Amino acid sequence: MAIFRQYIAPLLAVLVFFFALVAVSARIFLPSDMAAPAPIEEVGVTSQPTPTDLPPATPNLAS
């Protein structure tokens, strides 16, 4: 268990730190429009179907 505490756990912590550093630093090399946050509102897309878009209802034959 001492080997894990002295060598493996610190190595994992350093690797996670460097991965986060590379991921954050990669935004420098992206084009300016890709580095911006994603838009929140939907543009021209409706998420709720209207009654005219739905197929006709079928009767329940389970009874």
mmCIF file of C-alpha atoms in Angstrom:
data_model
loop_
_atom_site.group_PDB
_atom_site.id
_atom_site.type_symbol
_atom_site.label_atom_id
_atom_site.label_comp_id
_atom_site.label_asym_id
_atom_site.label_seq_id
_atom_site.Cartn_x
_atom_site.Cartn_y
_atom_site.Cartn_z
ATOM 1 C CA MET A 1 0.000 0.000 0.000
ATOM 2 C CA ALA A 2 2.950 2.324 0.587
ATOM 3 C CA ILE A 3 3.996 2.020 -3.059
ATOM 4 C CA PHE A 4 0.550 3.197 -4.139
ATOM 5 C CA ARG A 5 0.684 6.208 -1.787
ATOM 6 C CA GLN A 6 4.235 7.179 -2.648
ATOM 7 C CA TYR A 7 4.378 6.589 -6.395
ATOM 8 C CA ILE A 8 1.097 5.710 -8.116
ATOM 9 C CA ALA A 9 -1.329 8.182 -6.488
ATOM 10 C CA PRO A 10 0.951 11.226 -6.991
ATOM 11 C CA LEU A 11 1.591 10.141 -10.578
ATOM 12 C CA LEU A 12 -2.144 9.912 -11.241
ATOM 13 C CA ALA A 13 -2.692 13.351 -9.706
ATOM 14 C CA VAL A 14 0.044 14.882 -11.862
ATOM 15 C CA LEU A 15 -1.308 13.175 -15.011
ATOM 16 C CA VAL A 16 -4.824 14.486 -14.327
ATOM 17 C CA PHE A 17 -3.410 17.977 -13.760
ATOM 18 C CA PHE A 18 -1.471 17.922 -17.046
ATOM 19 C CA PHE A 19 -4.483 16.565 -18.946
ATOM 20 C CA ALA A 20 -6.626 19.425 -17.591
ATOM 21 C CA LEU A 21 -3.890 21.923 -18.434
ATOM 22 C CA VAL A 22 -3.680 20.662 -22.032
ATOM 23 C CA ALA A 23 -7.470 20.639 -22.408
ATOM 24 C CA VAL A 24 -7.791 24.232 -21.194
ATOM 25 C CA SER A 25 -4.780 25.434 -23.179
ATOM 26 C CA ALA A 26 -6.075 23.886 -26.396
ATOM 27 C CA ARG A 27 -8.659 26.683 -26.651
ATOM 28 C CA ILE A 28 -5.842 29.032 -27.652
ATOM 29 C CA PHE A 29 -5.374 27.172 -30.928
ATOM 30 C CA LEU A 30 -9.069 26.936 -31.842
ATOM 31 C CA PRO A 31 -10.593 29.424 -34.270
ATOM 32 C CA SER A 32 -12.260 32.317 -32.486
ATOM 33 C CA ASP A 33 -15.798 31.184 -33.345
ATOM 34 C CA MET A 34 -15.173 27.705 -31.906
ATOM 35 C CA ALA A 35 -13.622 29.028 -28.681
ATOM 36 C CA ALA A 36 -16.808 30.930 -27.813
ATOM 37 C CA PRO A 37 -19.391 29.316 -25.541
ATOM 38 C CA ALA A 38 -22.228 27.452 -27.225
ATOM 39 C CA PRO A 39 -25.492 29.375 -27.660
ATOM 40 C CA ILE A 40 -28.206 28.569 -25.146
ATOM 41 C CA GLU A 41 -31.358 29.271 -27.151
ATOM 42 C CA GLU A 42 -32.473 27.112 -30.054
ATOM 43 C CA VAL A 43 -32.585 28.838 -33.408
ATOM 44 C CA GLY A 44 -35.505 27.916 -35.647
ATOM 45 C CA VAL A 45 -36.124 24.492 -34.105
ATOM 46 C CA THR A 46 -39.317 23.465 -32.372
ATOM 47 C CA SER A 47 -39.001 20.725 -29.791
ATOM 48 C CA GLN A 48 -42.739 20.118 -29.279
ATOM 49 C CA PRO A 49 -44.631 18.382 -32.104
ATOM 50 C CA THR A 50 -47.869 20.022 -33.146
ATOM 51 C CA PRO A 51 -51.082 17.955 -33.382
ATOM 52 C CA THR A 52 -50.859 18.029 -37.186
ATOM 53 C CA ASP A 53 -47.441 16.323 -37.038
ATOM 54 C CA LEU A 54 -48.659 13.375 -34.956
ATOM 55 C CA PRO A 55 -49.867 10.130 -36.559
ATOM 56 C CA PRO A 56 -53.556 9.236 -36.146
ATOM 57 C CA ALA A 57 -54.454 7.477 -32.904
ATOM 58 C CA THR A 58 -55.327 3.780 -33.005
ATOM 59 C CA PRO A 59 -57.969 2.284 -30.692
ATOM 60 C CA ASN A 60 -56.803 0.206 -27.731
ATOM 61 C CA LEU A 61 -57.607 -3.458 -28.504
ATOM 62 C CA ALA A 62 -56.336 -4.842 -25.182
ATOM 63 C CA SER A 63 -59.768 -4.946 -23.487
#
